[in-house]
Coordinates of C-alpha atoms (C1' of nucleotides) in Angstrom, one line a residue:
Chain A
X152 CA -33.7 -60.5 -26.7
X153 CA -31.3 -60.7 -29.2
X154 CA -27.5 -61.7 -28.1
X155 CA -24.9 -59.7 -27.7
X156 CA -23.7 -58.3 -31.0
X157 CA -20.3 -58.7 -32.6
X158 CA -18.2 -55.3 -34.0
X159 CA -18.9 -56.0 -37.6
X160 CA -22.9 -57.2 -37.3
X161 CA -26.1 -54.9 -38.2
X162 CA -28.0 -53.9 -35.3
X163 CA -31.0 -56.2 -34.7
X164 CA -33.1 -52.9 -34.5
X165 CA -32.0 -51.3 -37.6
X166 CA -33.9 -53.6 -40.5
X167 CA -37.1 -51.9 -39.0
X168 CA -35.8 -48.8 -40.2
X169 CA -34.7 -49.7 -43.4
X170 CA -37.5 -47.7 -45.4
X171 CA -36.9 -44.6 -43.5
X172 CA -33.0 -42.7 -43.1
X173 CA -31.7 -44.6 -39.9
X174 CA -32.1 -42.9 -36.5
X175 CA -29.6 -40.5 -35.2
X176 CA -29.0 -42.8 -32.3
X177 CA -27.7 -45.4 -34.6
X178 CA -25.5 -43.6 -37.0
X179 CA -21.5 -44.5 -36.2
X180 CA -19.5 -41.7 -35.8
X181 CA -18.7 -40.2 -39.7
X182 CA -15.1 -38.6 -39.1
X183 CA -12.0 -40.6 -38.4
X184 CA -10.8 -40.3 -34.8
X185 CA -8.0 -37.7 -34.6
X186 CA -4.7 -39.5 -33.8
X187 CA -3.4 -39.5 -30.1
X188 CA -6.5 -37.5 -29.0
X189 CA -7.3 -40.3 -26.3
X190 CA -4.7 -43.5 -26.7
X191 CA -4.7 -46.4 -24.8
X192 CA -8.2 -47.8 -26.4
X193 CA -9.7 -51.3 -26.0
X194 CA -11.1 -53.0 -29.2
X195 CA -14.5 -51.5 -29.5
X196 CA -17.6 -53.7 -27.5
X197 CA -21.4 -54.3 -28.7
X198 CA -23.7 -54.8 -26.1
X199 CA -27.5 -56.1 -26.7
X200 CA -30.4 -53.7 -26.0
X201 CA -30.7 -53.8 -22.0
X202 CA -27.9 -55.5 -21.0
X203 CA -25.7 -54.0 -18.9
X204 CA -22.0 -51.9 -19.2
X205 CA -21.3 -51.9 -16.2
X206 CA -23.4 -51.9 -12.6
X207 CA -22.8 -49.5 -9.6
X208 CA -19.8 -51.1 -7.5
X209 CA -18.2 -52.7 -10.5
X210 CA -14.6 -51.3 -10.4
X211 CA -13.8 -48.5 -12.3
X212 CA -10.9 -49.6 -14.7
X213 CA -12.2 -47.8 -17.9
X214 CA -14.0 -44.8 -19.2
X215 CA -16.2 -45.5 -22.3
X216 CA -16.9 -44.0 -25.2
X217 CA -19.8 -44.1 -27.7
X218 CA -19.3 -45.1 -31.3
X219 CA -23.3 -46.6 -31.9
X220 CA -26.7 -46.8 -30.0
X221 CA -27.5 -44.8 -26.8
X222 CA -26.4 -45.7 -23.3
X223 CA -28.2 -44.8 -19.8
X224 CA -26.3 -44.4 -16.8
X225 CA -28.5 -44.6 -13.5
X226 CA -29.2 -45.2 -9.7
X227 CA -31.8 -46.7 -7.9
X228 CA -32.9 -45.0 -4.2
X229 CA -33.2 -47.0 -1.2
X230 CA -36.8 -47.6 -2.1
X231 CA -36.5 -49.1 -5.2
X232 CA -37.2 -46.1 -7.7
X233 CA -34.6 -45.9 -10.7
X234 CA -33.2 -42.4 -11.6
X235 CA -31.6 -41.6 -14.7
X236 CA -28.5 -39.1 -14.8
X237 CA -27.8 -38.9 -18.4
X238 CA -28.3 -40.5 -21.9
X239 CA -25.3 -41.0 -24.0
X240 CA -25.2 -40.5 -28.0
X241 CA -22.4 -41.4 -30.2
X242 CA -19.2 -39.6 -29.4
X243 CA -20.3 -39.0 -26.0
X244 CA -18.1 -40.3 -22.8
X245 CA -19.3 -41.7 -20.0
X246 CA -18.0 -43.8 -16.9
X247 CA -15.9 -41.0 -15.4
X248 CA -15.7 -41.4 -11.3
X249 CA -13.6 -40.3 -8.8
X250 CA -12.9 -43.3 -6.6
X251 CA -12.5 -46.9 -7.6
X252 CA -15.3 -48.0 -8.2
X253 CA -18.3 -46.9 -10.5
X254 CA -21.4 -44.7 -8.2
X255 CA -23.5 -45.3 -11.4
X256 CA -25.0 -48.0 -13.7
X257 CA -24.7 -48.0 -17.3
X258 CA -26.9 -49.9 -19.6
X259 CA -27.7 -50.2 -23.3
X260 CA -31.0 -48.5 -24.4
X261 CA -30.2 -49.8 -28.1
X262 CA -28.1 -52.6 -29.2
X263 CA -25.1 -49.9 -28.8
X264 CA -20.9 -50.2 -29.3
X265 CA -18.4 -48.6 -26.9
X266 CA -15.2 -48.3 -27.2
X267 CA -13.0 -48.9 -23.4
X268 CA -10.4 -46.5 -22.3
X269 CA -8.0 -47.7 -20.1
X270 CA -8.6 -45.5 -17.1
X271 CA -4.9 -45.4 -15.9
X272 CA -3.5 -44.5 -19.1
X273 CA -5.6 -41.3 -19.6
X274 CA -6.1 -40.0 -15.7
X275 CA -2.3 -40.3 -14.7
X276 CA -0.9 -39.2 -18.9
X277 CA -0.6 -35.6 -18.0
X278 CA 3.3 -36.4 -17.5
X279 CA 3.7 -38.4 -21.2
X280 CA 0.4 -36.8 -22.7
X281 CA -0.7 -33.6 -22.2
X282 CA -3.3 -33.7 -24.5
X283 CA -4.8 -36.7 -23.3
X284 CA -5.1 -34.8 -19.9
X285 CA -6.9 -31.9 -20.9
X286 CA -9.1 -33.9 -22.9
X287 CA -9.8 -35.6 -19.7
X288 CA -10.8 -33.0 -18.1
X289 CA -12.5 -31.4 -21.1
X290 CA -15.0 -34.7 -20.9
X291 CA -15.3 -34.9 -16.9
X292 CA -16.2 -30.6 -17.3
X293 CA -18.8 -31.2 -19.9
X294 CA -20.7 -34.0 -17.9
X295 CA -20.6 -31.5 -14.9
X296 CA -22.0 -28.9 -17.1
X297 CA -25.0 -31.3 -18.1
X298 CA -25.7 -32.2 -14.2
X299 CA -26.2 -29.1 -13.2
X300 CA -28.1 -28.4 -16.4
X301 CA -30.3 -31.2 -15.7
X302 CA -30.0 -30.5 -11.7
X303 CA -31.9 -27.1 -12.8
X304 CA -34.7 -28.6 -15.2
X305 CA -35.6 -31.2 -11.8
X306 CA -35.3 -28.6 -9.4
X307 CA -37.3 -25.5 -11.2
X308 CA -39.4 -26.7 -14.0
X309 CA -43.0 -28.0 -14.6
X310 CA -44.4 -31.5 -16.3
X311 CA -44.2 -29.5 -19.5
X312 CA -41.4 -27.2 -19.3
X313 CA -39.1 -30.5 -18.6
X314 CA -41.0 -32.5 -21.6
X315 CA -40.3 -29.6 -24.3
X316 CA -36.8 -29.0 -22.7
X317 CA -36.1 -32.8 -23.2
X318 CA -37.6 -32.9 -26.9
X319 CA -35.6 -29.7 -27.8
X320 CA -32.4 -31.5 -26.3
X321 CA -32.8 -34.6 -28.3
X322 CA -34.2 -32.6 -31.4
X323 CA -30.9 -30.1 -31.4
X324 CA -29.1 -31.7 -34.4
X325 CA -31.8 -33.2 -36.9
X326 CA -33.4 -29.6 -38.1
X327 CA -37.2 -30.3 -38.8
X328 CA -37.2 -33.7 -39.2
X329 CA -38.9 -36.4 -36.8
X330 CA -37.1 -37.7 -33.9
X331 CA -37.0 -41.6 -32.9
X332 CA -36.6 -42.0 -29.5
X333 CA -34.4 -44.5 -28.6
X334 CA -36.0 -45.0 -24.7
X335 CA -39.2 -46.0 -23.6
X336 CA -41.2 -43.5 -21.7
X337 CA -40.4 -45.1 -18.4
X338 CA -36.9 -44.0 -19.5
X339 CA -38.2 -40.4 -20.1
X340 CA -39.6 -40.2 -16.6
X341 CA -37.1 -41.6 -14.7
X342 CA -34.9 -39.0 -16.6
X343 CA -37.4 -36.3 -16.0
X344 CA -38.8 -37.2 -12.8
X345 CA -42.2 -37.6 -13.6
X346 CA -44.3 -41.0 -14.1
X347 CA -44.8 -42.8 -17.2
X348 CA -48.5 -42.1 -17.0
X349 CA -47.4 -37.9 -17.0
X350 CA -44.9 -38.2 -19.5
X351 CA -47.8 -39.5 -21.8
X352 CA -50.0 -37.2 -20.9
X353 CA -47.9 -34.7 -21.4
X354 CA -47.2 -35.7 -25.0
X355 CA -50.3 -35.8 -25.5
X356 CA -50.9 -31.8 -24.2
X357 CA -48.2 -30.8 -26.3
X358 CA -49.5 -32.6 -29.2
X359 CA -52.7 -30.9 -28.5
X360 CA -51.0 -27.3 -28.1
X361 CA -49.6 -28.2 -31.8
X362 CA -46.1 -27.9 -30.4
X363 CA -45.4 -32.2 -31.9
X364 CA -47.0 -34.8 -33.8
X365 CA -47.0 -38.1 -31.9
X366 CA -46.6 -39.8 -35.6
X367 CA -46.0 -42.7 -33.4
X368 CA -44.8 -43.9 -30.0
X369 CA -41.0 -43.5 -30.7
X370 CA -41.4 -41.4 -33.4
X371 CA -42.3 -37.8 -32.9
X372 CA -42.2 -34.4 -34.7
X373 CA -41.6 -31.3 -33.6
X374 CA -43.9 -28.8 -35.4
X375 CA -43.0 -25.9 -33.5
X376 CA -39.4 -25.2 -31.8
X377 CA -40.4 -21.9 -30.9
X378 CA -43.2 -22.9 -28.9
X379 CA -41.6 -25.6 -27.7
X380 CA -38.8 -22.8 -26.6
X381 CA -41.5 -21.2 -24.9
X382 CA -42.5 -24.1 -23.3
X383 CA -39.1 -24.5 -21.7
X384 CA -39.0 -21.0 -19.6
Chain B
X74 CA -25.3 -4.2 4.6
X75 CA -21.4 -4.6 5.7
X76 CA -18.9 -3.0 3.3
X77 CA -16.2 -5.2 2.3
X78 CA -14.0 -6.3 4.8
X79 CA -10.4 -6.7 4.8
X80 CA -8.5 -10.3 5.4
X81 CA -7.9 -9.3 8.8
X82 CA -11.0 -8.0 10.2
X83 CA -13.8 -9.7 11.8
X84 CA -17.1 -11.0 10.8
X85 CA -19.5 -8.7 10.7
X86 CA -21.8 -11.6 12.4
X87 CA -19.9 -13.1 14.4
X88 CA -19.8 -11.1 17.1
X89 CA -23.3 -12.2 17.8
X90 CA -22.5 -15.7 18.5
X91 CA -19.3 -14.6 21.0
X92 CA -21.4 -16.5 24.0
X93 CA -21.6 -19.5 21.8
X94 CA -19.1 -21.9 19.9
X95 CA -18.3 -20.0 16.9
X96 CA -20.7 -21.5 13.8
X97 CA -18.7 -24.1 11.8
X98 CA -19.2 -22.2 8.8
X99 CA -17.2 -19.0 10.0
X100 CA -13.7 -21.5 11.3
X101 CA -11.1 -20.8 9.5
X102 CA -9.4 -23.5 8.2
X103 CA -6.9 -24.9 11.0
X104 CA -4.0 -26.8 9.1
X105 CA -1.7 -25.0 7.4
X106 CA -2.2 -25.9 3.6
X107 CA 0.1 -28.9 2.0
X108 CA 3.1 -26.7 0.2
X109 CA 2.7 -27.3 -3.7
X110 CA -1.4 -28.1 -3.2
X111 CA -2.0 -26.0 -5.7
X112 CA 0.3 -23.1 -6.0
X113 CA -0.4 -19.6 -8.0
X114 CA -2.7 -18.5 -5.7
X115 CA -3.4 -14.7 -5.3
X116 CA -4.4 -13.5 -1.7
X117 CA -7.4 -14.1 -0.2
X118 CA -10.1 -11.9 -0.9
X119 CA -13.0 -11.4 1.3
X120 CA -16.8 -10.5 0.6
X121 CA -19.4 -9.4 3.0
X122 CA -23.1 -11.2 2.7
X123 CA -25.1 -11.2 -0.2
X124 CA -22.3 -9.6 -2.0
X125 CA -21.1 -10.9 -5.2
X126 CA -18.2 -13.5 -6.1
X127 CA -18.4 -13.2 -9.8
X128 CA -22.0 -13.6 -12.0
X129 CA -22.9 -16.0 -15.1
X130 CA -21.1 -14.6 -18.1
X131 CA -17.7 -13.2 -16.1
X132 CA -14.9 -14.2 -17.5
X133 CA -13.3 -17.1 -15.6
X134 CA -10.0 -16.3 -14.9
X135 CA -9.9 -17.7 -11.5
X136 CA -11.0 -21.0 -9.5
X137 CA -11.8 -20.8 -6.0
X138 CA -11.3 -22.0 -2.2
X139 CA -13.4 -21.3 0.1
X140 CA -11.2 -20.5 3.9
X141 CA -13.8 -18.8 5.9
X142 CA -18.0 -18.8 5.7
X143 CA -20.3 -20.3 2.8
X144 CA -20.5 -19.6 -1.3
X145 CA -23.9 -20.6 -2.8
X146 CA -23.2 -20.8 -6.5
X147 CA -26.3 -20.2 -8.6
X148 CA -28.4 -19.4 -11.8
X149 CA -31.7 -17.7 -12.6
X150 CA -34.1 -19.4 -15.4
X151 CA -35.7 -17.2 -17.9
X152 CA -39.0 -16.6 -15.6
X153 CA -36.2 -14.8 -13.2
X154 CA -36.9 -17.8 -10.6
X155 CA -33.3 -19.0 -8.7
X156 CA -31.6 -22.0 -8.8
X157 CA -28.9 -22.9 -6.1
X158 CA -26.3 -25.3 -7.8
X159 CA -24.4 -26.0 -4.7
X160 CA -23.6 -24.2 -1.3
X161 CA -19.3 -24.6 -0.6
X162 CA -18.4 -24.5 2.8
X163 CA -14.3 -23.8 4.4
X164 CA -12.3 -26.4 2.3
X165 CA -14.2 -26.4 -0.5
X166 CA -13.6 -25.2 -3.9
X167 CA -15.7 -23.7 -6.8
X168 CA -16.1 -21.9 -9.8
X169 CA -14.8 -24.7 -12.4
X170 CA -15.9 -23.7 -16.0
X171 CA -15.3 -25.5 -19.0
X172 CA -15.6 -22.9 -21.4
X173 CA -14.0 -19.0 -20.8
X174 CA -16.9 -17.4 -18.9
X175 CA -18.5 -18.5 -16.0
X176 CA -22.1 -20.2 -16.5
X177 CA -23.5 -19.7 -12.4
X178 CA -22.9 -16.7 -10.2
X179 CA -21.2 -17.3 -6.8
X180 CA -22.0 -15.4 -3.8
X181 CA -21.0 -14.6 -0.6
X182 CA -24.0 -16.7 1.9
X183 CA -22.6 -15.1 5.1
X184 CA -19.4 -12.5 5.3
X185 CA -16.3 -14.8 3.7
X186 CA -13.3 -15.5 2.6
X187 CA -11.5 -17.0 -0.7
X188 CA -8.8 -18.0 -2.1
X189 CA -8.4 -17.4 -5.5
X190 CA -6.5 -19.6 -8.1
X191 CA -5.4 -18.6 -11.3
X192 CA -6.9 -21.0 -13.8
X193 CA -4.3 -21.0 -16.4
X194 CA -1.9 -21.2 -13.9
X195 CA -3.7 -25.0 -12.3
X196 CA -5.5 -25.9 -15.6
X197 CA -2.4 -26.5 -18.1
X198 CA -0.1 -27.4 -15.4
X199 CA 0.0 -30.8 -16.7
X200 CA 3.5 -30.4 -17.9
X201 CA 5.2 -29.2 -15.1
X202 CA 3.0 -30.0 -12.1
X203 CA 1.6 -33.3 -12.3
X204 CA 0.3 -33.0 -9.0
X205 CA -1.9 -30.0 -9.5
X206 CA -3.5 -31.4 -13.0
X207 CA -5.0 -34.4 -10.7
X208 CA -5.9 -32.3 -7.8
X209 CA -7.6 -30.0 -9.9
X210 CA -8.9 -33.3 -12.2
X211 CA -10.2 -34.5 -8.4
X212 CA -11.8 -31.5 -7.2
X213 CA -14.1 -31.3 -10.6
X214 CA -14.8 -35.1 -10.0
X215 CA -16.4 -33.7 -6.5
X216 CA -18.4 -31.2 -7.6
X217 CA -19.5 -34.0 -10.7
X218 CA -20.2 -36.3 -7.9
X219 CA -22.3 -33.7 -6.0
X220 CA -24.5 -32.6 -8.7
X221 CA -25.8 -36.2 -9.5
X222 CA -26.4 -36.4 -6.1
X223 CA -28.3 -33.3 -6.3
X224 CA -29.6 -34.4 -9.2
X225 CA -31.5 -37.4 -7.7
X226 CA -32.6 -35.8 -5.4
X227 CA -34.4 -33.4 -6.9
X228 CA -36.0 -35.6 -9.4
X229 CA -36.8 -38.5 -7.2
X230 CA -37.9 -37.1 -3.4
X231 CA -40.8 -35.6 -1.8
X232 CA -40.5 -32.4 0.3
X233 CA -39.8 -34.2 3.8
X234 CA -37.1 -36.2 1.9
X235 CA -35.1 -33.3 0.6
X236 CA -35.4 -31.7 3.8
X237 CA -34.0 -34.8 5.5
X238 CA -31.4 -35.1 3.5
X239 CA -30.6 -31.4 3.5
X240 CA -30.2 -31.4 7.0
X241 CA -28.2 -34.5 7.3
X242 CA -25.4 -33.3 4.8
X243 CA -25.4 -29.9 6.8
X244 CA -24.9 -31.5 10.3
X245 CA -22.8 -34.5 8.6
X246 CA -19.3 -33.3 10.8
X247 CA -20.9 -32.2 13.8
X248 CA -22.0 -35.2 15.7
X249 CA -25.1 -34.5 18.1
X250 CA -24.7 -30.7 18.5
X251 CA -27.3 -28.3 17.1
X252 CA -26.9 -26.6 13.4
X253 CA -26.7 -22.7 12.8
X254 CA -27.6 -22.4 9.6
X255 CA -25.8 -20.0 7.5
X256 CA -28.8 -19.5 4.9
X257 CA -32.2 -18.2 4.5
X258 CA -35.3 -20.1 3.9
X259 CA -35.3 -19.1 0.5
X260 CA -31.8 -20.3 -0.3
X261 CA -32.8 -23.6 1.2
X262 CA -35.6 -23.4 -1.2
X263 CA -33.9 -22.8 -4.5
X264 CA -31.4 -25.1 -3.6
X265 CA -34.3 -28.1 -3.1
X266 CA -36.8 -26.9 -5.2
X267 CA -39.4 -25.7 -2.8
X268 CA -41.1 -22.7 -1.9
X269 CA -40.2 -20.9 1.6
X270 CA -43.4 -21.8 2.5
X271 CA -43.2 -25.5 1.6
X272 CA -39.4 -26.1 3.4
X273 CA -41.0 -23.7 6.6
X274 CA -43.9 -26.3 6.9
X275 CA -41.5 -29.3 6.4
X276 CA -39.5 -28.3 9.3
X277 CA -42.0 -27.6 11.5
X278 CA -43.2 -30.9 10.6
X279 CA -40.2 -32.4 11.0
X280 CA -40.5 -30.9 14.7
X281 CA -43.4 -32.1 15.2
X282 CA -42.4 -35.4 14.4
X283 CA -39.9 -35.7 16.8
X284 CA -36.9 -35.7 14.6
X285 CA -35.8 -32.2 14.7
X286 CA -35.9 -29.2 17.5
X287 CA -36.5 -25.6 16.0
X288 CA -34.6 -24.2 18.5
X289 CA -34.6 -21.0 16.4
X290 CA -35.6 -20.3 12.7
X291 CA -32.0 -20.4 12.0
X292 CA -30.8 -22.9 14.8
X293 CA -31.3 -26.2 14.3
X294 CA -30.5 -29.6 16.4
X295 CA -31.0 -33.0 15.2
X296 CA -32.7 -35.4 17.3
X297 CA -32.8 -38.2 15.5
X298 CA -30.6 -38.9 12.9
X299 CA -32.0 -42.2 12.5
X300 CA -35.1 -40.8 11.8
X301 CA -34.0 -38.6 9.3
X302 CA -32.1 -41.0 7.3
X303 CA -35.1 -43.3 7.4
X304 CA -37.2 -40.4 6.0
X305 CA -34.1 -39.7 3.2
X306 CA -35.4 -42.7 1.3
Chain C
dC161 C1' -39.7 2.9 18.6
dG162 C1' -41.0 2.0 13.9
dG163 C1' -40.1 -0.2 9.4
dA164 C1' -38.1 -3.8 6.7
dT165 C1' -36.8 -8.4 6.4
dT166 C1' -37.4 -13.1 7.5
dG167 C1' -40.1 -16.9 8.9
dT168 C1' -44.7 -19.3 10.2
dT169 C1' -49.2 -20.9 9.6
dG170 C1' -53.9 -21.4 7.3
dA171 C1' -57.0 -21.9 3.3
dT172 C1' -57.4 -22.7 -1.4
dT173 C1' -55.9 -24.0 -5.9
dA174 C1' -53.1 -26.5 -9.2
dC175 C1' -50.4 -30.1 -10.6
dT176 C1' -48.7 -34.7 -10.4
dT177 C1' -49.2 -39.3 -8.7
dT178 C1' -51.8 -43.3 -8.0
dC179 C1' -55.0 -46.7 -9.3
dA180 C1' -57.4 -48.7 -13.0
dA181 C1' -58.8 -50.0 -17.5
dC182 C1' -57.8 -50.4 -22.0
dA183 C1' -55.2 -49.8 -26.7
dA184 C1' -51.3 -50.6 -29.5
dT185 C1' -47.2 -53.0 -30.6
dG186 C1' -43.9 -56.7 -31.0
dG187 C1' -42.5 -61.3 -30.7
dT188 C1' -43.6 -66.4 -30.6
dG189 C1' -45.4 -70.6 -31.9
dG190 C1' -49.0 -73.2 -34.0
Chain D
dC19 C1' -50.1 -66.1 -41.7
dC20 C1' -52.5 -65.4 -37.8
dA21 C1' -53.7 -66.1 -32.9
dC22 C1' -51.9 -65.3 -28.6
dC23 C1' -49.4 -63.2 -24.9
dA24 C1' -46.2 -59.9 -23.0
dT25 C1' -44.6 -55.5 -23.1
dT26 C1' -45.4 -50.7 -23.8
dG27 C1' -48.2 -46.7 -24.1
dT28 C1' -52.7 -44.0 -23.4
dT29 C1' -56.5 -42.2 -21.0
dG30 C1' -59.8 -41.4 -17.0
dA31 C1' -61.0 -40.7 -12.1
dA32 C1' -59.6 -40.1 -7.4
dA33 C1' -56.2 -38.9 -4.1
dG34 C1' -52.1 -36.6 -2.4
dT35 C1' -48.6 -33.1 -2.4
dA36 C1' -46.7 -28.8 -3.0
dA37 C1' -47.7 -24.0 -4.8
dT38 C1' -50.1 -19.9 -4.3
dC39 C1' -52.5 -16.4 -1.9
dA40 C1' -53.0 -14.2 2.5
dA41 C1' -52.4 -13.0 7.2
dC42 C1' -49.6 -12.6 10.9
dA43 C1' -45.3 -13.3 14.1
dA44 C1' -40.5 -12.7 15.0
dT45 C1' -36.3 -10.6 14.3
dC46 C1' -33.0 -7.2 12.8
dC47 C1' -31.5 -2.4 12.2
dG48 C1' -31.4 2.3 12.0

DNA sequence: CGGATTGTTGATTACTTTCAACAATGGTGG
DNA sequence: CCACCATTGTTGAAAGTAATCAACAATCCG
C-alpha cells in the first residue's frame, strides 16, 4: 500500500492510466472555487487508497469536501456486514451529522484529497455569512435527496434494476465513453445490497443482454443507455 | 371516506377506541410550543385518511409539522409500485425539498393534523432569525439521519429483521403496553420492502415465536423486546 | 345482511445467497 | 524478467428466502 500522499504528489494509481485519458474519479476539480462560497477551509488532505477519514464515533469537527479520488462513507451491522451509504466524487461534500460525533465511516476508495471545513465556522455563520448558511443546507438537502434515492433502489428494485441504476449513475457525465470504476465489486454490493458473487453475475447478464462491455474488471462500457434505462424501472 | 374535517372536530376514528387509551398516534401534542420555534406559521390544517397532503411535483411552498395522527411521505417507481420514504408521527416534521417542487407525496395515514410553515419564511431566515436557520438546519439533519437508517436497513436485513426493527421504532415511547398501529399491511410493506403477504407471515411468525402477541391485525403488544432487538441484527 | 376492503395462510415459483472451485490481476522478491 | 502469492473477480450447483398465485377469513360500512 502506498503511503499517504502529500498535496502536490501524482496519485500512485494514475501512471497505470497514463495511455488512456485519466478516470473521471481522478480528475481535480477544473474551475477555481468561487470566493466566500464556504470559508473557513483547512489546507487540503491526501489520503492513501483504504485508509481511513474518519471512523464512526470520531468527533465531528469538520465537513469535507472532495477535490480528487472517491470516498465511501459506511456502517457495519451488529453482525459484522458492512453497508455503504454513498460514494463521493470530486466536488461532492460529505461528513455532515447532526450530533457530535460522526454515525458514519469514511474511507478512501482511491488515493483521494479532501479539503476540511471547520464545522463551527459554517453551521453557526448564518449570523456573519448568510451564504455560507444556505450552502449548508443546500449540501445537507442534496445528501438527503440521494438517501432517499438510494433508500428506494434498496427497498423496490431487482439484482438488475439496481446494477443498471448504479452504471447509469456513475455513467451520467462521461457520454459514451467507458467508465473505470474506482471500487471493487464488494464495494458495489455493499452499496447495492447484493453479494459480490450477484454483482458479477449480474454484469455478466447485462453484458449478455448487450446493455455493457465488461472490457475489463474496472473498466466497463455502456453500449446501450436506453436499455440500460429500461433496465432501471 | 370522511370529508375533511375542521381543526376542532373529532377524529373520525377515534371514537372507536373511547373504551381504550386513546392511540398515541391521535395525542395531540401536550406542551405548548417554545415562542420563536419557528414562527410564520399558517393555521393548522387538517386532512381525513388517505387524503392527500401535497403530491411529487407540487410546488413546495410550505414545510410541515405534524400535531395530531401520522403522514407517510412517499413515491411511485415507473412500474406504478410504492415506496414509503418515512412515516412522521405528532412532533415531527416533513416535506423539506431542496429544489422548488416537491419530489415525494405526503399523505394523511389516519385523520390529521398539520402545521404548515412557510418555507421562505424559515429557509432564508438566516439574517434575522438565527435560531430558526439551525432549527430548520436540525430538523433536515433528522430526516438525513433517518433515511440512512432506512437505508441500511433495507439493503442489509432479511424480512424478520425489518419487521423487528419496524416494530421496535413504532413501540420505542411506549414501554411494555401494546401497539395500535395506524397503518395497513401494505404501508408496512412499501415502507420495508415486502409484500403484504411477506410482512403478514413475518408477524405471525414473530407470534409464533414468542416475541410478539397479534392481539389484533392492527393491535400489537411486544413481548419481548429483547428478542426482537436480538432478531434486528 | 351483503359487498368491499383488509388480512391470513398455503403451494409454487423465482431470485438471491451460500458454498465451492477456479481464473485473472497485481505486487514482491529472487 | 519471471515465479510466486495474495487479492480480486467469475462461474457453477445447491440451498434458502421472499414473491407470486390462489383461496379463504375477518372486519368495516352502507
Amino acid at each position: 500500500m502506498s503511503a499517504a500522499l502529500t498535496v502536490k504528489s501524482e496519485f500512485s494509481r494514475e501512471t497505470q492510466f497514463v495511455r488512456q485519458a485519466p478516470p473521471v474519479w481522478l480528475v481535480r476539480e477544473q474551475a477555481a472555487p468561487r470566493r466566500a462560497e464556504l470559508a473557513h477551509h483547512l489546507p487540503p488532505m491526501s489520503f492513501a487508497q483504504d485508509s481511513g477519514i474518519f471512523a464512526e464515533g470520531d468527533a465531528a469537527r469538520y465537513f469535507y469536501k472532495v477535490v480528487g479520488g472517491v470516498v465511501r462513507s459506511c456502517r457495519f451491522s451488529q453482525d459484522g456486514r458492512r453497508h455503504i451509504d454513498a460514494f463521493y466524487k470530486v466536488g461532492e461534500m460529505f461528513g455532515f451529522e447532526l450530533g457530535a460525533v460522526h454515525e458514519l465511516s469514511a474511507e478512501a476508495v482511491t488515493d483521494c484529497v479532501v479539503i476540511p471545513l471547520r464545522r463551527q465556522g459554517v453551521e453557526l455563520a448564518g449570523a456573519q455569512d448568510e451564504t455560507s448558511a444556505m450552502q449548508l443546507y443546500t449540501y445537507a438537502m442534496q445528501s438527503l435527496t440521494r438517501a432517499r434515492a438510494h433508500s428506494q433502489l434498496l427497498g423496490r428494485c431487482s439484482a438488475v434494476q439496481k446494477l443498471a441504476s448504479f452504471l447509469l449513475e456513475l455513467s451520467a457525465d462521461k457520454q459514451g465513453q467507458a467508465i473505470e470504476l474506482p471500487m471493487t465489486r464488494q464495494d458495489i454490493g455493499d452499496y447495492l445490497g447484493l453479494t459480490i458473487e450477484t454483482v458479477s453475475r449480474t454484469l455478466s447478464q447485462l453484458e449478455k443482454d448487450g446493455a455493457i462491455t465488461l472490457q475489463a474488471a474496472r473498466r466497463i462500457s455502456i453500449k446501450s443507455r436506453a436499455a440500460l434505462a429500461d433496465l432501471k424501472g
